[in-house]
Coordinates of N, CA and C in Angstrom, one line a residue:
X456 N 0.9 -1.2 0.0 CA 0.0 0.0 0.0 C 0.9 1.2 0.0
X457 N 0.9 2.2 -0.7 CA 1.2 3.4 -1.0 C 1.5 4.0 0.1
X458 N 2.3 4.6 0.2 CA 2.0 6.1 1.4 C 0.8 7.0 1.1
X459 N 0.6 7.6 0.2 CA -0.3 8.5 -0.2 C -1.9 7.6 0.6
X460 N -2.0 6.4 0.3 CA -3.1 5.4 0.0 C -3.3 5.4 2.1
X461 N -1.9 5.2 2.5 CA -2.3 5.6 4.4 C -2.2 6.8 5.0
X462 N -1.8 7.6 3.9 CA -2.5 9.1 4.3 C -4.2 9.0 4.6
X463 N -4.2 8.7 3.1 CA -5.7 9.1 2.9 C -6.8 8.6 3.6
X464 N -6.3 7.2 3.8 CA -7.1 6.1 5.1 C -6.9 6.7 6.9
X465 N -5.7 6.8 6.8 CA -5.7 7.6 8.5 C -6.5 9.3 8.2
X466 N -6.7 10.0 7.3 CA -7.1 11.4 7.3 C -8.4 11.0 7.5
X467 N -9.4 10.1 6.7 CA -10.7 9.3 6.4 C -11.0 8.6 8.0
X468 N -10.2 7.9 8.4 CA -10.4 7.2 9.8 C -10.8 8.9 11.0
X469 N -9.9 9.8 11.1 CA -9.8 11.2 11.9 C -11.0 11.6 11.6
X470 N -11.7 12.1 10.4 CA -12.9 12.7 10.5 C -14.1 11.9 10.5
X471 N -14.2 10.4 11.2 CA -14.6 9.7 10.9 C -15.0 9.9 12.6
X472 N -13.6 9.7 13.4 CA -14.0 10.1 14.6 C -14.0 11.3 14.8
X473 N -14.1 12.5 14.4 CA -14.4 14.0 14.9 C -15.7 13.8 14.9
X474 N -16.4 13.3 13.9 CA -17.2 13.2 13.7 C -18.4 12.6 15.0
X475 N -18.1 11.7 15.2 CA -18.8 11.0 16.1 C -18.8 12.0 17.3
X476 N -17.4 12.3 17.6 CA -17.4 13.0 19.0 C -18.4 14.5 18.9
X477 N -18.2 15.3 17.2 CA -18.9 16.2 17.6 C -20.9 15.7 17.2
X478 N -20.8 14.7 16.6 CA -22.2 14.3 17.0 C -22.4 14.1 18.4
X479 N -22.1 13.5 19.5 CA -21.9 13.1 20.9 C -22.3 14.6 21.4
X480 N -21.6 15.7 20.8 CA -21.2 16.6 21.7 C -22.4 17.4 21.3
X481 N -23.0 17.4 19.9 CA -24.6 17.7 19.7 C -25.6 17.4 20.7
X482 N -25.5 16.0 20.4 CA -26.7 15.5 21.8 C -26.6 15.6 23.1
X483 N -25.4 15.6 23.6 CA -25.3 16.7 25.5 C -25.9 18.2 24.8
X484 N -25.6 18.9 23.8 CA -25.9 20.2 24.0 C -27.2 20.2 23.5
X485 N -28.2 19.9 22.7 CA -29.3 20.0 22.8 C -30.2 18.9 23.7
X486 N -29.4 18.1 24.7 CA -30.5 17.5 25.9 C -30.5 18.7 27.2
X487 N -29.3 19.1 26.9 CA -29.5 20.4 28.2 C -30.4 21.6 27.1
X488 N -30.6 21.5 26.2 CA -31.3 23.0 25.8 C -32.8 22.2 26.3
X489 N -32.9 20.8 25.3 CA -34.5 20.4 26.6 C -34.7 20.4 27.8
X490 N -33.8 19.9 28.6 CA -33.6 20.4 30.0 C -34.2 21.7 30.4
X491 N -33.9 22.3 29.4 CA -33.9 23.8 29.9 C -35.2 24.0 29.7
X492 N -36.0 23.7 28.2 CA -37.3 23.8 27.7 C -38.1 22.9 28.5
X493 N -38.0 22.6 29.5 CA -38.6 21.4 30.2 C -38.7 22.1 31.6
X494 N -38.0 22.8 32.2 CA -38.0 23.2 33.5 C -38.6 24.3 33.4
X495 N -38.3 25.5 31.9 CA -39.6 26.5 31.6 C -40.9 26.4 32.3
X496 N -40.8 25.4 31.5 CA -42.6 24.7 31.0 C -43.3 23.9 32.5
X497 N -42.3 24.1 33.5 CA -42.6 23.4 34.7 C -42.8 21.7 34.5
X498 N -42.0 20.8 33.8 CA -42.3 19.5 33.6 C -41.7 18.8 34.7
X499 N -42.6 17.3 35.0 CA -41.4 16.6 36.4 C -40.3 16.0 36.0
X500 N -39.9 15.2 36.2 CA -39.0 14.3 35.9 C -39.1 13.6 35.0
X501 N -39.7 13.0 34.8 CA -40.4 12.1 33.4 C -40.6 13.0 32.1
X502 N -41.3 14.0 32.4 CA -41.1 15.0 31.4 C -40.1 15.4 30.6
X503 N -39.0 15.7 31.5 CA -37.7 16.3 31.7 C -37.1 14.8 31.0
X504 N -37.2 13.8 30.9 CA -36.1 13.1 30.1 C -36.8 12.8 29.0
X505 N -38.3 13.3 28.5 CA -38.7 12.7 27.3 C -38.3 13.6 26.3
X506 N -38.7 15.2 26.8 CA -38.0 16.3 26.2 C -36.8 16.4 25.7
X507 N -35.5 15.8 26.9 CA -34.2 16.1 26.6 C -33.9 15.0 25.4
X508 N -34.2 13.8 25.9 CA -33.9 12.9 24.9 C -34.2 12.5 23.5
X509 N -35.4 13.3 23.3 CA -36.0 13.7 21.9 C -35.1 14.7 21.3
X510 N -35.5 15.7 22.1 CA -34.5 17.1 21.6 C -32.7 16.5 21.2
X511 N -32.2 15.4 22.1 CA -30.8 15.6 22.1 C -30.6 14.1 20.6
X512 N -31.4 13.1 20.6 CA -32.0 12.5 19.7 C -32.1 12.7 17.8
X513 N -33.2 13.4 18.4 CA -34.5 13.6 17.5 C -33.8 13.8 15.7
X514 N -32.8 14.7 15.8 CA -32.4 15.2 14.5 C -31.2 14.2 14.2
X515 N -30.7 13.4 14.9 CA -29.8 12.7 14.5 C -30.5 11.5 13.7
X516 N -31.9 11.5 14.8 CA -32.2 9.5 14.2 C -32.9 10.2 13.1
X517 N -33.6 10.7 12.3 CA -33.8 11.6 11.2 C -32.9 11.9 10.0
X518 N -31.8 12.1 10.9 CA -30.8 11.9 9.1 C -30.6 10.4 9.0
X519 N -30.0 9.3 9.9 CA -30.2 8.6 9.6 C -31.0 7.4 9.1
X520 N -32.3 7.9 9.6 CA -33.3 7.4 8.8 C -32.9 7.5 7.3
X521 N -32.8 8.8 6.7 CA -32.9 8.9 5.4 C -31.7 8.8 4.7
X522 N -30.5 8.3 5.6 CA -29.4 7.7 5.0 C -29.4 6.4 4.6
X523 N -30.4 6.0 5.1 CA -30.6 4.4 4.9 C -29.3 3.4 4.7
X524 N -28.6 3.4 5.8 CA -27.4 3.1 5.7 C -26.9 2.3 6.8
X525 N -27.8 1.7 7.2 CA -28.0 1.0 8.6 C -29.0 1.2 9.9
X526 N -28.6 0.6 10.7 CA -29.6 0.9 11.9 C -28.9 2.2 12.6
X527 N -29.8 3.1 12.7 CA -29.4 4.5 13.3 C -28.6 4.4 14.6
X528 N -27.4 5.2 14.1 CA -26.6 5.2 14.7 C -27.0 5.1 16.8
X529 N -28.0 6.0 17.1 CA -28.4 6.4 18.7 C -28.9 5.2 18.7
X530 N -29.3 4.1 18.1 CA -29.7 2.8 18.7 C -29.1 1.8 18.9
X531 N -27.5 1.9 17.8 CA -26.7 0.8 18.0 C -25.4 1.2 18.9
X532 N -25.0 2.8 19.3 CA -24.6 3.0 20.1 C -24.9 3.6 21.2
X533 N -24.7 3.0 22.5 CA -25.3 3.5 23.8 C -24.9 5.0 24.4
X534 N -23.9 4.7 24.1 CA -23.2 6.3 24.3 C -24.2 7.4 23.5
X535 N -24.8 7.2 22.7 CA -25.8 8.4 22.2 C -27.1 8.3 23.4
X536 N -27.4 7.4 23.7 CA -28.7 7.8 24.9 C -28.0 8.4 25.8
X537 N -27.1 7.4 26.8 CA -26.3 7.7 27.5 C -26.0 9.4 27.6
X538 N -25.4 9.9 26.9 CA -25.5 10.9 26.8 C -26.5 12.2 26.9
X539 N -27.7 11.5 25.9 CA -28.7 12.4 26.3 C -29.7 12.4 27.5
X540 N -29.2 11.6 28.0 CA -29.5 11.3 29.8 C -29.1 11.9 30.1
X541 N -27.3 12.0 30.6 CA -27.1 13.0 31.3 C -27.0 14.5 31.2
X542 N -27.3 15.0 29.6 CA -27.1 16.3 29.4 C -28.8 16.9 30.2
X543 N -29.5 15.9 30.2 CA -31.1 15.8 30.5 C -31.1 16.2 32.4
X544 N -30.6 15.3 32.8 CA -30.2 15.2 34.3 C -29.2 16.2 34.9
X545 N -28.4 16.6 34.1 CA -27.5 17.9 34.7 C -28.7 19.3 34.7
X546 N -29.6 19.6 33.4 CA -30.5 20.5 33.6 C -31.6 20.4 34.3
X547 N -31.8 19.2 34.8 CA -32.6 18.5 35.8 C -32.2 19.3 37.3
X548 N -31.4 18.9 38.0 CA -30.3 19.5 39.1 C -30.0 20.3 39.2
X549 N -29.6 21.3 38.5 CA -28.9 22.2 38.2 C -29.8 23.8 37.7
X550 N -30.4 24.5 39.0 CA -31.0 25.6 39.1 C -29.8 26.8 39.0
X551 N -30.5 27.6 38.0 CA -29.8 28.8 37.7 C -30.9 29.6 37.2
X552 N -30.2 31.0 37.5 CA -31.3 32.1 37.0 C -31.8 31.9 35.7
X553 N -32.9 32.2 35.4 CA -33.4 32.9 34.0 C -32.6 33.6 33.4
X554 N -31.9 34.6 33.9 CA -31.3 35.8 32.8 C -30.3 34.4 32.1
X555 N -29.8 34.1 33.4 CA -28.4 33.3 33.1 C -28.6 31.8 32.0
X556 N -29.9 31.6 32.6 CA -30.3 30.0 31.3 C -30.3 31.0 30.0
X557 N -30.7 32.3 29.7 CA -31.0 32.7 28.6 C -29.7 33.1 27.7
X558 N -28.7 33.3 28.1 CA -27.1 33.6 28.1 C -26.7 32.2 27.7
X559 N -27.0 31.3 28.6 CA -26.3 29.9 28.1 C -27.4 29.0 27.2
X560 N -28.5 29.5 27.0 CA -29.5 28.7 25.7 C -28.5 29.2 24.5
X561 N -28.8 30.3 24.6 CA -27.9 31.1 23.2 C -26.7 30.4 22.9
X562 N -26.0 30.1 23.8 CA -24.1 29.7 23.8 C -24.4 28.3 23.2
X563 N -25.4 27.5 23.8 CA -25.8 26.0 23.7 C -26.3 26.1 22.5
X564 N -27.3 26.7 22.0 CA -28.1 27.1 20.2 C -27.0 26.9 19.3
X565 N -26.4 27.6 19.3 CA -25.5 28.3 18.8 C -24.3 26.8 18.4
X566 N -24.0 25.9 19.6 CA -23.1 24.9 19.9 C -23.9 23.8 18.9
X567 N -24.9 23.4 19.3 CA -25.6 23.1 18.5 C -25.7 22.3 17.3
X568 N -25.7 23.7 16.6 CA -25.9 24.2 14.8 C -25.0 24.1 14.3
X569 N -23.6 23.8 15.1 CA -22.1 24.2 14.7 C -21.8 22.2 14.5
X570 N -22.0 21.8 15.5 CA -21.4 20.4 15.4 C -22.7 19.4 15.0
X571 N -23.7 19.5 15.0 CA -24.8 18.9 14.2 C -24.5 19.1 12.3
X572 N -24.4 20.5 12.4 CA -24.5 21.1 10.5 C -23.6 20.1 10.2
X573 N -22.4 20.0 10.8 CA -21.1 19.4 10.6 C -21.2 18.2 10.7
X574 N -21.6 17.5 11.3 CA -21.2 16.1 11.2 C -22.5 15.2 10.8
X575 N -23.3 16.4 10.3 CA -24.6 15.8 9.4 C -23.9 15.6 8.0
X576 N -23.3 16.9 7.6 CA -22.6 16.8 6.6 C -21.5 15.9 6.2
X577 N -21.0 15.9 6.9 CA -19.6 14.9 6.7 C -20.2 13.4 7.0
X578 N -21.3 13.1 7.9 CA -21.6 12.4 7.7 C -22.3 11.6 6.1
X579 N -23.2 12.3 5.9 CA -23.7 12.3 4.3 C -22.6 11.9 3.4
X580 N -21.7 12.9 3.1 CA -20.8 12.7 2.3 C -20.3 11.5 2.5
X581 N -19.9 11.0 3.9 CA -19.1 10.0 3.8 C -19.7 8.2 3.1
X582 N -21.2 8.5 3.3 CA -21.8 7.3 3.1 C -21.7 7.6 1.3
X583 N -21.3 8.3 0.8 CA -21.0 8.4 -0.8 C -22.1 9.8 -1.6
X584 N -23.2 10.1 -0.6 CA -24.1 11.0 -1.7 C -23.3 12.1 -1.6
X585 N -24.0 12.8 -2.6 CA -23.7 14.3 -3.2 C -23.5 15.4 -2.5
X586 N -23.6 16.9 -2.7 CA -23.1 18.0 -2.3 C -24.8 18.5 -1.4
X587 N -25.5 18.0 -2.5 CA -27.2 18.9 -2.3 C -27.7 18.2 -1.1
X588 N -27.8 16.6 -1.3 CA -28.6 16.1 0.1 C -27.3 16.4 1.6
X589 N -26.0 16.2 1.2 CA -24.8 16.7 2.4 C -25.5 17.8 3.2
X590 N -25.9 18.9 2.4 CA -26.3 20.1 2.7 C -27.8 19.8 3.7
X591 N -28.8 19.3 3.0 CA -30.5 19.1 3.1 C -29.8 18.5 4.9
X592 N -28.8 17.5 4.6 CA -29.0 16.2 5.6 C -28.1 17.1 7.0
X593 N -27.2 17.7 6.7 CA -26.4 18.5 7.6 C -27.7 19.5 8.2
X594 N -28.0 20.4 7.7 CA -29.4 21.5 7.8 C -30.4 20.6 9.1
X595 N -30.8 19.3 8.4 CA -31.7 18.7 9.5 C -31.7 17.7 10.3
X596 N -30.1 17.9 10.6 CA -29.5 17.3 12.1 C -29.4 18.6 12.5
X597 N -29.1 19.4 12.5 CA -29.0 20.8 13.2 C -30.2 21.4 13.8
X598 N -31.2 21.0 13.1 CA -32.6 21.6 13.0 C -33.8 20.6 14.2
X599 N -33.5 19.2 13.3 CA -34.7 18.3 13.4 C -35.1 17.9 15.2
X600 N -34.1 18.0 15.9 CA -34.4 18.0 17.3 C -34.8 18.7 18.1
X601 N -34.6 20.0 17.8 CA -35.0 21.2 18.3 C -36.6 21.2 18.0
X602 N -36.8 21.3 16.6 CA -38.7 20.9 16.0 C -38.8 20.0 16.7
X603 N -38.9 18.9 16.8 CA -39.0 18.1 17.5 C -39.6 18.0 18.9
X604 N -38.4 18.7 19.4 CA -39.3 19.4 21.5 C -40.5 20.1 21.1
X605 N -40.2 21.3 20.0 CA -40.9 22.3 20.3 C -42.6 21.5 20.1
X606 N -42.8 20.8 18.4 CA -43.8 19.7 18.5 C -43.9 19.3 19.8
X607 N -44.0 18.5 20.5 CA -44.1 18.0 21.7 C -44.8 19.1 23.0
X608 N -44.3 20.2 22.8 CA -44.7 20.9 23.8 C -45.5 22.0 23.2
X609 N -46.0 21.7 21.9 CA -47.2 22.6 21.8 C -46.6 24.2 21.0
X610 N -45.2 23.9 21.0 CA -44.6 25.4 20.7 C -44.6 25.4 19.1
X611 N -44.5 26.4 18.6 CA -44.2 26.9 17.2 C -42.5 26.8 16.7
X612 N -42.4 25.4 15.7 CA -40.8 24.9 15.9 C -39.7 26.4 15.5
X613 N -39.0 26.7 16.5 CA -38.0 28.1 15.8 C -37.2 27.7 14.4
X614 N -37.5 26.6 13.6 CA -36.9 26.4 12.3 C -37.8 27.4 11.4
X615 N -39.0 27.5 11.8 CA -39.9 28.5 11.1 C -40.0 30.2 11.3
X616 N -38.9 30.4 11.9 CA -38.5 32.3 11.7 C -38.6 32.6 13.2
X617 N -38.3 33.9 12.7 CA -38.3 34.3 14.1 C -37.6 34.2 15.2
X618 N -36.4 33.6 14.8 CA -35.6 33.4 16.3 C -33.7 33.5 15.6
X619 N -33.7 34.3 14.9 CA -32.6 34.6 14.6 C -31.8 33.9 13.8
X620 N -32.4 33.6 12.5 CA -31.9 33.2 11.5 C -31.4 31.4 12.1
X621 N -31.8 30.6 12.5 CA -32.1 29.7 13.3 C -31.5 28.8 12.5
X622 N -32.7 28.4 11.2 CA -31.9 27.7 10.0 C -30.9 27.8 8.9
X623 N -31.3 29.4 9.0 CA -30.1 29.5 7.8 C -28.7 29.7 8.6
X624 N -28.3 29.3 9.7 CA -27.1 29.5 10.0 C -26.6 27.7 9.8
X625 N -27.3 27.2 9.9 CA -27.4 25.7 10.1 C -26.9 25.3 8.8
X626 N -28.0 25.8 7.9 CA -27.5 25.9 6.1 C -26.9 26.0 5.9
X627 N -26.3 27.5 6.3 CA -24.7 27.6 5.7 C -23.7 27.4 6.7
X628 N -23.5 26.7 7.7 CA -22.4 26.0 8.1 C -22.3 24.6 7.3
X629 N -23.0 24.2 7.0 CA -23.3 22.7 6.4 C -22.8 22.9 5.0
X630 N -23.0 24.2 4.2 CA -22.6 24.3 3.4 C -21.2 24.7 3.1
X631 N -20.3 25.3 4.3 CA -18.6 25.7 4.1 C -18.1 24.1 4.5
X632 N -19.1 23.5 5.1 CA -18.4 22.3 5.8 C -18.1 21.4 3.9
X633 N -19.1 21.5 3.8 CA -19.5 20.5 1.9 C -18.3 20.9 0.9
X634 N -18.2 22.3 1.5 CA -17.3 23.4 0.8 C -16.1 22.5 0.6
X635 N -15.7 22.7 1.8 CA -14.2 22.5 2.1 C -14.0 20.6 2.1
X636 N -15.0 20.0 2.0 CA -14.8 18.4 2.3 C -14.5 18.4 0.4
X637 N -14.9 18.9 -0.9 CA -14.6 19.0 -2.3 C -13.4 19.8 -2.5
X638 N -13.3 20.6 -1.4 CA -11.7 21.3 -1.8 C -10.4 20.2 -1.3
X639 N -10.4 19.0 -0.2 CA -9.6 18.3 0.5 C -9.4 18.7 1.7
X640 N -10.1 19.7 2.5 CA -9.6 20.2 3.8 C -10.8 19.8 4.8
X641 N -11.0 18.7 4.6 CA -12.6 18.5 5.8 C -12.0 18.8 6.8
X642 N -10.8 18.8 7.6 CA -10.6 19.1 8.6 C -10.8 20.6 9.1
X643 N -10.7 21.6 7.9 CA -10.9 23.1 8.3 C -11.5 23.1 7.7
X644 N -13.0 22.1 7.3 CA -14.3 22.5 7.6 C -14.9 22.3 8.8
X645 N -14.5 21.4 9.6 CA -15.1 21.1 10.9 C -14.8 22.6 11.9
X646 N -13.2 22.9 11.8 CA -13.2 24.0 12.6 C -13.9 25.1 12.5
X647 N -14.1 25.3 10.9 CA -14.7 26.6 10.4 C -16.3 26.7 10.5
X648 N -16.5 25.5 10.4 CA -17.6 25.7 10.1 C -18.2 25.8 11.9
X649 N -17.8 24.8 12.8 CA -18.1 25.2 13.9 C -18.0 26.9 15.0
X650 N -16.8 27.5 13.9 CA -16.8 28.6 14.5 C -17.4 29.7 13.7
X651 N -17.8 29.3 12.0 CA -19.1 30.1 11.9 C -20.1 30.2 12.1
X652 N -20.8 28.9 13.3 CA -22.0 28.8 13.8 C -21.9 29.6 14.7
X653 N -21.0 29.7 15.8 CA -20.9 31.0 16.9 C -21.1 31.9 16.5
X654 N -20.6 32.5 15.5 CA -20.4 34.0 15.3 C -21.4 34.7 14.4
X655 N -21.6 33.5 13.6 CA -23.1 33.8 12.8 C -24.5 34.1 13.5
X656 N -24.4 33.2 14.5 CA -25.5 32.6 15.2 C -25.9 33.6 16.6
X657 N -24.8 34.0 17.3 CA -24.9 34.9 18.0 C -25.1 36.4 17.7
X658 N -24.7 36.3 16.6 CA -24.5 37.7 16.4 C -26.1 38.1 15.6
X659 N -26.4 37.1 15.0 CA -27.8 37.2 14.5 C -29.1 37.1 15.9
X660 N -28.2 36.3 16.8 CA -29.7 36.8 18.1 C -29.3 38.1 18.3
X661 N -28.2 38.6 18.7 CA -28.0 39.7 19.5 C -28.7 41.2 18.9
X662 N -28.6 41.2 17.1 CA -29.5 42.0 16.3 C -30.5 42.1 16.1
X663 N -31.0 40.6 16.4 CA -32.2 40.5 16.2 C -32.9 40.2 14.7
X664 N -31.8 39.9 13.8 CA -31.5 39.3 12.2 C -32.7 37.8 12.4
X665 N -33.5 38.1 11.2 CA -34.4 37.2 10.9 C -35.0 37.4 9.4
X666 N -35.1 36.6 8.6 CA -35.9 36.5 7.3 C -37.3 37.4 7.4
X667 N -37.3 37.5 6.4 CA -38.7 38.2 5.8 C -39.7 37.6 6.0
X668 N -40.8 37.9 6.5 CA -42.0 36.5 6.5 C -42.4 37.2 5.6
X669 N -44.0 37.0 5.0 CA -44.9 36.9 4.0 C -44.8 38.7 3.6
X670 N -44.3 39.2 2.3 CA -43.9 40.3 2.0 C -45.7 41.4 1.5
X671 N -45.5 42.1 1.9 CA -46.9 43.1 1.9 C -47.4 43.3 0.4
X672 N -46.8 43.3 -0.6 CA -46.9 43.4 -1.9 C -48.3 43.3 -2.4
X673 N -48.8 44.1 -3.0 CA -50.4 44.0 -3.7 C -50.2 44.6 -4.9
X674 N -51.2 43.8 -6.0 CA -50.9 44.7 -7.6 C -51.3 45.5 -7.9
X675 N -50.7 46.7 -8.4 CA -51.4 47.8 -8.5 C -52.5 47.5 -9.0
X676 N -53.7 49.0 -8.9 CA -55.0 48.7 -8.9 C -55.9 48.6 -10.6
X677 N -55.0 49.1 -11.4 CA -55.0 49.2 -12.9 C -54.9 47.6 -13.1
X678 N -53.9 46.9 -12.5 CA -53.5 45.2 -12.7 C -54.3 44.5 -12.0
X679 N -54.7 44.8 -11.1 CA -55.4 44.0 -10.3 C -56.8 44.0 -11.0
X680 N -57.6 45.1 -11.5 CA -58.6 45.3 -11.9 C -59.1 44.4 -13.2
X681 N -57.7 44.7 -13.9 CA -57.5 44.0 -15.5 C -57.7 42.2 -15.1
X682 N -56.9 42.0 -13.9 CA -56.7 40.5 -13.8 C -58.1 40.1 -13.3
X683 N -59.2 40.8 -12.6 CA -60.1 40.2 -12.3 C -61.3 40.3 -13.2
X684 N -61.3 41.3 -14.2 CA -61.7 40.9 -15.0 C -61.8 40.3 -16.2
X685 N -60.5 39.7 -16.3 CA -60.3 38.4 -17.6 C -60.8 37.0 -16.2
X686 N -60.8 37.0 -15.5 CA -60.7 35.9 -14.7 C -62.4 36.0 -14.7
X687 N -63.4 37.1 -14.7 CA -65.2 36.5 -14.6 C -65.0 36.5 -16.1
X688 N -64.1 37.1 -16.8 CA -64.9 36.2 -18.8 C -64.8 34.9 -18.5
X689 N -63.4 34.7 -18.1 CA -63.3 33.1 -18.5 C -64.4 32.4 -17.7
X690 N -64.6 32.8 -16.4 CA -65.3 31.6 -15.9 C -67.0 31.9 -16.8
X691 N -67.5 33.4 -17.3 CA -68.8 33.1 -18.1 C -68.3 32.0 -19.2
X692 N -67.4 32.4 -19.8 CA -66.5 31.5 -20.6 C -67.5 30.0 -20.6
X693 N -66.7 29.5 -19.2 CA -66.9 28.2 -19.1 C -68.4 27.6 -18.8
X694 N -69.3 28.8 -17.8 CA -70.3 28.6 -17.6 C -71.7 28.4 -19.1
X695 N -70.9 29.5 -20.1 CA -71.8 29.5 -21.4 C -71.6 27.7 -21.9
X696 N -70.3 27.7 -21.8 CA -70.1 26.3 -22.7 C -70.7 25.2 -22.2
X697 N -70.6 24.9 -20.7 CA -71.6 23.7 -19.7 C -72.9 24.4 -20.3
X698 N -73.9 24.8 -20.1 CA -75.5 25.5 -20.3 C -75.3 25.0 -21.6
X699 N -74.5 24.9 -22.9 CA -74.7 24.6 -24.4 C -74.7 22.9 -24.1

């Protein structure tokens, strides 16, 4: 075997495990964001680990659902529950102010989007597909667990606006990560892309940056007029022809 050939195999083996660990390190940070969405909401105990565990879960067994590439990974390794136990039970225990959960939801959000987008991505790729689903499948590990709680508890998922560009920081960390995995540097996609989720991500709560929802636009009243009346010819139109 080549040198070149155990380069490429030990570089392949390395982001094989970044990977994992920053998946691992997804599911502690969004079982404490359910934690957190869970103690809000005044839930007991029981509550509190169906929340975290979904939330810290939810978006991973989801891509791999659609990777169809085996049995999802959180079922064949324990270390993925495991973990979203305890990220679940540390926000269980662990009373802290409101201002201060609201300071560390953001830090945790933010942590998130960074190592989910990423190792959705890199995961994708590595099972052989393309640039476009890398992207789709990176986007909704980042995303799918978070919807997920919010489903559960009746809330309106923040993938849908309003909470500071939420998904599209998700998008395009997924997308420098895809970037850089077709240039040969997956490795400074992992870092980059993890540290354009912070800085994207925070800086977009702190503004207050969110998409456009449904734009005010109406046709003018010359266009509008014209359109509504081609639209009763046609339907006498249709009504003359049925009566014949």
């Amino acid at each position: 075997m080549s040198n070149v050939s155990v380069m490429s195999s030990s570089v392949s083996a390395g982001i094989d495990i970044a990977t994992r660990y920053l998946d691992l390190a997804g599911v502690f940070s969004c079982a404490l964001l359910g934690g957190a969405v869970a103690r809000a909401a005044g839930l007991d105990l029981f509550g509190f680990l169906v929340v975290g565990i979904v939330s810290g879960l939810g978006g991973g067994l989801m891509r791999d659902v659609l990777l169809q590439h085996g049995t999802p990974v959180a079922l064949t390794d324990y270390a993925y529950l495991l973990t979203s136990f305890a990220g679940t039970v540390i926000a269980f225990l662990i009373q802290v102010s409101e201002q201060s959960w609201s300071r560390l939801f953001s830090a945790l959000d933010a942590a998130v989007i960074g190592f989910w987008a990423v190792a959705g991505a890199n995961k994708t790729l590595a099972v052989g597909l393309g640039w476009l689903p890398a992207v789709l499948l990176g986007t909704l590990t980042a995303v799918g667990g978070g919807a997920l709680r919010d489903v559960i508890l009746g809330r309106r998922p923040a993938v849908f606006g309003g909470n500071g560009l939420y998904a599209t920081v998700a998008l395009v960390v997924a997308a420098v990560t895809v970037l850089c995995w077709y240039l040969g540097i997956p490795e400074v996609g992992i870092g980059l892309g993890i540290a354009l989720a912070f800085v994207f991500r925070l800086t977009a709560v702190h503004y207050g940056w969110n998409l456009p929802s449904g734009l005010a636009w109406q046709p003018h009243a010359k266009l509008a007029s014209l359109m509504r009346r081609r639209s009763r010819r046609g339907r006498r139109s249709r009504s003359g022809k049925e009566s014949s």
